[in-house]
């Protein structure tokens, strides 16, 4: 699996992954569809923003029939702590791996690459959400804070 920064040529594929994420989440229950050109423009800005990173997982030859296909995406951004001046953390904004390839380490590889990028930018920790329960229009999401070199704190 190749984990790399998304490029402009990837925008259509990244959009499809993010739309699949929307459909699988509570947002898929809303009677509204995203406007693809608008999402593309937002992704283009994210790709070129020095405070954001859009990573993709590209299947290599060890995934027969999927070689070259984008099978996962992770978008993170550097955030300033609202109350603790000068503290920057890494915030997960979008995270998706295609269902048929979950559980084989793709998500972990995407997140590890995001963490490396964040650490290289001096973040003190990271924050991500994990859906623990979803039924219809109700979603329970666990927010996990990780201060590096310490145990995670759950909010």
mmCIF file of N, CA and C in Angstrom, residues 61-126:
data_model
loop_
_atom_site.group_PDB
_atom_site.id
_atom_site.type_symbol
_atom_site.label_atom_id
_atom_site.label_comp_id
_atom_site.label_asym_id
_atom_site.label_seq_id
_atom_site.Cartn_x
_atom_site.Cartn_y
_atom_site.Cartn_z
ATOM 1 N N UNK A 61 0.573 -3.600 -6.243
ATOM 2 C CA UNK A 61 0.408 -4.901 -6.896
ATOM 3 C C UNK A 61 0.055 -6.025 -5.927
ATOM 4 N N UNK A 62 0.281 -5.831 -4.604
ATOM 5 C CA UNK A 62 -0.069 -6.889 -3.649
ATOM 6 C C UNK A 62 -1.575 -6.957 -3.384
ATOM 7 N N UNK A 63 -2.356 -6.068 -4.032
ATOM 8 C CA UNK A 63 -3.810 -6.113 -3.970
ATOM 9 C C UNK A 63 -4.323 -6.389 -5.385
ATOM 10 N N UNK A 64 -4.390 -7.657 -5.788
ATOM 11 C CA UNK A 64 -4.788 -8.007 -7.154
ATOM 12 C C UNK A 64 -6.117 -7.373 -7.557
ATOM 13 N N UNK A 65 -6.139 -6.817 -8.757
ATOM 14 C CA UNK A 65 -7.337 -6.206 -9.291
ATOM 15 C C UNK A 65 -7.577 -4.787 -8.816
ATOM 16 N N UNK A 66 -6.769 -4.312 -7.877
ATOM 17 C CA UNK A 66 -6.957 -2.965 -7.344
ATOM 18 C C UNK A 66 -5.747 -2.068 -7.584
ATOM 19 N N UNK A 67 -4.728 -2.599 -8.234
ATOM 20 C CA UNK A 67 -3.475 -1.848 -8.417
ATOM 21 C C UNK A 67 -3.745 -0.447 -8.974
ATOM 22 N N UNK A 68 -3.247 0.568 -8.268
ATOM 23 C CA UNK A 68 -3.405 1.947 -8.697
ATOM 24 C C UNK A 68 -4.679 2.617 -8.225
ATOM 25 N N UNK A 69 -5.605 1.857 -7.630
ATOM 26 C CA UNK A 69 -6.875 2.424 -7.172
ATOM 27 C C UNK A 69 -6.703 3.079 -5.798
ATOM 28 N N UNK A 70 -7.328 4.234 -5.611
ATOM 29 C CA UNK A 70 -7.322 4.877 -4.299
ATOM 30 C C UNK A 70 -8.371 4.191 -3.434
ATOM 31 N N UNK A 71 -7.931 3.691 -2.275
ATOM 32 C CA UNK A 71 -8.818 2.901 -1.416
ATOM 33 C C UNK A 71 -8.989 3.512 -0.026
ATOM 34 N N UNK A 72 -8.360 4.652 0.200
ATOM 35 C CA UNK A 72 -8.506 5.308 1.490
ATOM 36 C C UNK A 72 -8.069 6.757 1.411
ATOM 37 N N UNK A 73 -8.596 7.573 2.340
ATOM 38 C CA UNK A 73 -8.245 8.989 2.391
ATOM 39 C C UNK A 73 -8.244 9.426 3.852
ATOM 40 N N UNK A 74 -7.348 10.338 4.167
ATOM 41 C CA UNK A 74 -7.288 10.932 5.497
ATOM 42 C C UNK A 74 -6.895 12.396 5.331
ATOM 43 N N UNK A 75 -7.767 13.292 5.817
ATOM 44 C CA UNK A 75 -7.453 14.720 5.775
ATOM 45 C C UNK A 75 -7.300 15.206 7.199
ATOM 46 N N UNK A 76 -6.165 15.843 7.455
ATOM 47 C CA UNK A 76 -5.876 16.394 8.777
ATOM 48 C C UNK A 76 -5.478 17.852 8.634
ATOM 49 N N UNK A 77 -5.577 18.569 9.753
ATOM 50 C CA UNK A 77 -5.135 19.958 9.729
ATOM 51 C C UNK A 77 -4.506 20.329 11.055
ATOM 52 N N UNK A 78 -3.610 21.291 10.985
ATOM 53 C CA UNK A 78 -2.985 21.835 12.182
ATOM 54 C C UNK A 78 -3.956 22.833 12.786
ATOM 55 N N UNK A 79 -4.210 22.696 14.071
ATOM 56 C CA UNK A 79 -5.154 23.570 14.766
ATOM 57 C C UNK A 79 -4.472 24.182 15.982
ATOM 58 N N UNK A 80 -4.813 25.422 16.245
ATOM 59 C CA UNK A 80 -4.339 26.090 17.457
ATOM 60 C C UNK A 80 -5.340 25.805 18.568
ATOM 61 N N UNK A 81 -4.829 25.401 19.724
ATOM 62 C CA UNK A 81 -5.708 25.159 20.863
ATOM 63 C C UNK A 81 -6.434 26.451 21.205
ATOM 64 N N UNK A 82 -7.721 26.340 21.423
ATOM 65 C CA UNK A 82 -8.559 27.519 21.621
ATOM 66 C C UNK A 82 -8.207 28.302 22.888
ATOM 67 N N UNK A 83 -7.788 27.614 23.923
ATOM 68 C CA UNK A 83 -7.546 28.287 25.195
ATOM 69 C C UNK A 83 -6.092 28.273 25.647
ATOM 70 N N UNK A 84 -5.293 27.421 25.065
ATOM 71 C CA UNK A 84 -3.889 27.312 25.460
ATOM 72 C C UNK A 84 -3.021 27.878 24.351
ATOM 73 N N UNK A 85 -2.725 29.156 24.460
ATOM 74 C CA UNK A 85 -1.991 29.874 23.412
ATOM 75 C C UNK A 85 -0.669 29.178 23.096
ATOM 76 N N UNK A 86 -0.403 29.057 21.812
ATOM 77 C CA UNK A 86 0.855 28.495 21.354
ATOM 78 C C UNK A 86 0.878 26.989 21.211
ATOM 79 N N UNK A 87 -0.190 26.311 21.603
ATOM 80 C CA UNK A 87 -0.226 24.854 21.470
ATOM 81 C C UNK A 87 -0.958 24.477 20.184
ATOM 82 N N UNK A 88 -0.277 23.751 19.348
ATOM 83 C CA UNK A 88 -0.838 23.300 18.075
ATOM 84 C C UNK A 88 -1.066 21.800 18.154
ATOM 85 N N UNK A 89 -2.210 21.357 17.674
ATOM 86 C CA UNK A 89 -2.481 19.926 17.635
ATOM 87 C C UNK A 89 -2.946 19.542 16.234
ATOM 88 N N UNK A 90 -2.933 18.249 15.974
ATOM 89 C CA UNK A 90 -3.356 17.700 14.688
ATOM 90 C C UNK A 90 -4.807 17.250 14.823
ATOM 91 N N UNK A 91 -5.680 17.734 13.949
ATOM 92 C CA UNK A 91 -7.096 17.375 13.991
ATOM 93 C C UNK A 91 -7.476 16.599 12.739
ATOM 94 N N UNK A 92 -8.082 15.452 12.927
ATOM 95 C CA UNK A 92 -8.589 14.649 11.812
ATOM 96 C C UNK A 92 -9.889 15.271 11.345
ATOM 97 N N UNK A 93 -10.014 15.503 10.049
ATOM 98 C CA UNK A 93 -11.218 16.097 9.475
ATOM 99 C C UNK A 93 -12.023 15.079 8.673
ATOM 100 N N UNK A 94 -11.358 14.227 7.925
ATOM 101 C CA UNK A 94 -12.003 13.176 7.129
ATOM 102 C C UNK A 94 -11.127 11.942 7.203
ATOM 103 N N UNK A 95 -11.763 10.781 7.320
ATOM 104 C CA UNK A 95 -10.994 9.534 7.381
ATOM 105 C C UNK A 95 -11.886 8.426 6.839
ATOM 106 N N UNK A 96 -11.432 7.742 5.780
ATOM 107 C CA UNK A 96 -12.256 6.703 5.175
ATOM 108 C C UNK A 96 -11.385 5.675 4.482
ATOM 109 N N UNK A 97 -11.743 4.412 4.687
ATOM 110 C CA UNK A 97 -11.140 3.285 3.970
ATOM 111 C C UNK A 97 -12.296 2.476 3.398
ATOM 112 N N UNK A 98 -12.169 2.043 2.148
ATOM 113 C CA UNK A 98 -13.256 1.276 1.526
ATOM 114 C C UNK A 98 -13.552 0.038 2.377
ATOM 115 N N UNK A 99 -14.826 -0.302 2.512
ATOM 116 C CA UNK A 99 -15.217 -1.393 3.419
ATOM 117 C C UNK A 99 -14.502 -2.713 3.182
ATOM 118 N N UNK A 100 -14.308 -3.103 1.939
ATOM 119 C CA UNK A 100 -13.720 -4.422 1.667
ATOM 120 C C UNK A 100 -12.255 -4.529 2.082
ATOM 121 N N UNK A 101 -11.616 -3.384 2.388
ATOM 122 C CA UNK A 101 -10.206 -3.418 2.789
ATOM 123 C C UNK A 101 -9.980 -2.928 4.223
ATOM 124 N N UNK A 102 -11.043 -2.851 4.990
ATOM 125 C CA UNK A 102 -10.896 -2.471 6.395
ATOM 126 C C UNK A 102 -10.325 -3.644 7.180
ATOM 127 N N UNK A 103 -9.532 -3.311 8.174
ATOM 128 C CA UNK A 103 -8.967 -4.348 9.028
ATOM 129 C C UNK A 103 -7.657 -4.932 8.537
ATOM 130 N N UNK A 104 -7.090 -4.373 7.468
ATOM 131 C CA UNK A 104 -5.814 -4.897 6.957
ATOM 132 C C UNK A 104 -4.668 -3.905 7.151
ATOM 133 N N UNK A 105 -4.910 -2.834 7.906
ATOM 134 C CA UNK A 105 -3.837 -1.899 8.240
ATOM 135 C C UNK A 105 -3.766 -0.628 7.415
ATOM 136 N N UNK A 106 -4.699 -0.425 6.492
ATOM 137 C CA UNK A 106 -4.656 0.767 5.646
ATOM 138 C C UNK A 106 -4.933 2.024 6.474
ATOM 139 N N UNK A 107 -5.959 1.974 7.313
ATOM 140 C CA UNK A 107 -6.276 3.115 8.161
ATOM 141 C C UNK A 107 -5.124 3.447 9.094
ATOM 142 N N UNK A 108 -4.528 2.433 9.665
ATOM 143 C CA UNK A 108 -3.388 2.642 10.569
ATOM 144 C C UNK A 108 -2.223 3.288 9.825
ATOM 145 N N UNK A 109 -1.972 2.844 8.604
ATOM 146 C CA UNK A 109 -0.883 3.428 7.808
ATOM 147 C C UNK A 109 -1.173 4.887 7.461
ATOM 148 N N UNK A 110 -2.420 5.195 7.108
ATOM 149 C CA UNK A 110 -2.802 6.581 6.824
ATOM 150 C C UNK A 110 -2.610 7.448 8.072
ATOM 151 N N UNK A 111 -3.104 6.965 9.218
ATOM 152 C CA UNK A 111 -3.014 7.746 10.452
ATOM 153 C C UNK A 111 -1.558 7.936 10.886
ATOM 154 N N UNK A 112 -0.749 6.890 10.756
ATOM 155 C CA UNK A 112 0.668 7.011 11.129
ATOM 156 C C UNK A 112 1.381 8.048 10.266
ATOM 157 N N UNK A 113 1.063 8.085 8.994
ATOM 158 C CA UNK A 113 1.661 9.094 8.110
ATOM 159 C C UNK A 113 1.191 10.490 8.501
ATOM 160 N N UNK A 114 -0.084 10.620 8.853
ATOM 161 C CA UNK A 114 -0.605 11.909 9.306
ATOM 162 C C UNK A 114 0.095 12.347 10.594
ATOM 163 N N UNK A 115 0.290 11.412 11.521
ATOM 164 C CA UNK A 115 0.979 11.728 12.774
ATOM 165 C C UNK A 115 2.417 12.176 12.531
ATOM 166 N N UNK A 116 3.110 11.492 11.628
ATOM 167 C CA UNK A 116 4.489 11.889 11.306
ATOM 168 C C UNK A 116 4.531 13.311 10.769
ATOM 169 N N UNK A 117 3.594 13.630 9.896
ATOM 170 C CA UNK A 117 3.529 14.982 9.342
ATOM 171 C C UNK A 117 3.272 16.001 10.460
ATOM 172 N N UNK A 118 2.320 15.686 11.334
ATOM 173 C CA UNK A 118 2.010 16.580 12.440
ATOM 174 C C UNK A 118 3.198 16.786 13.366
ATOM 175 N N UNK A 119 3.864 15.698 13.709
ATOM 176 C CA UNK A 119 5.030 15.800 14.594
ATOM 177 C C UNK A 119 6.127 16.635 13.947
ATOM 178 N N UNK A 120 6.300 16.497 12.640
ATOM 179 C CA UNK A 120 7.303 17.295 11.929
ATOM 180 C C UNK A 120 6.961 18.784 11.975
ATOM 181 N N UNK A 121 5.683 19.091 12.222
ATOM 182 C CA UNK A 121 5.230 20.477 12.328
ATOM 183 C C UNK A 121 5.078 20.922 13.783
ATOM 184 N N UNK A 122 5.596 20.125 14.711
ATOM 185 C CA UNK A 122 5.661 20.520 16.107
ATOM 186 C C UNK A 122 4.386 20.413 16.915
ATOM 187 N N UNK A 123 3.435 19.578 16.483
ATOM 188 C CA UNK A 123 2.203 19.455 17.254
ATOM 189 C C UNK A 123 2.473 18.734 18.574
ATOM 190 N N UNK A 124 1.678 19.066 19.596
ATOM 191 C CA UNK A 124 1.838 18.413 20.891
ATOM 192 C C UNK A 124 0.977 17.165 21.006
ATOM 193 N N UNK A 125 0.013 17.019 20.110
ATOM 194 C CA UNK A 125 -0.861 15.866 20.168
ATOM 195 C C UNK A 125 -1.785 15.823 18.972
ATOM 196 N N UNK A 126 -2.733 14.900 19.029
ATOM 197 C CA UNK A 126 -3.655 14.709 17.919
ATOM 198 C C UNK A 126 -5.038 14.369 18.449
#
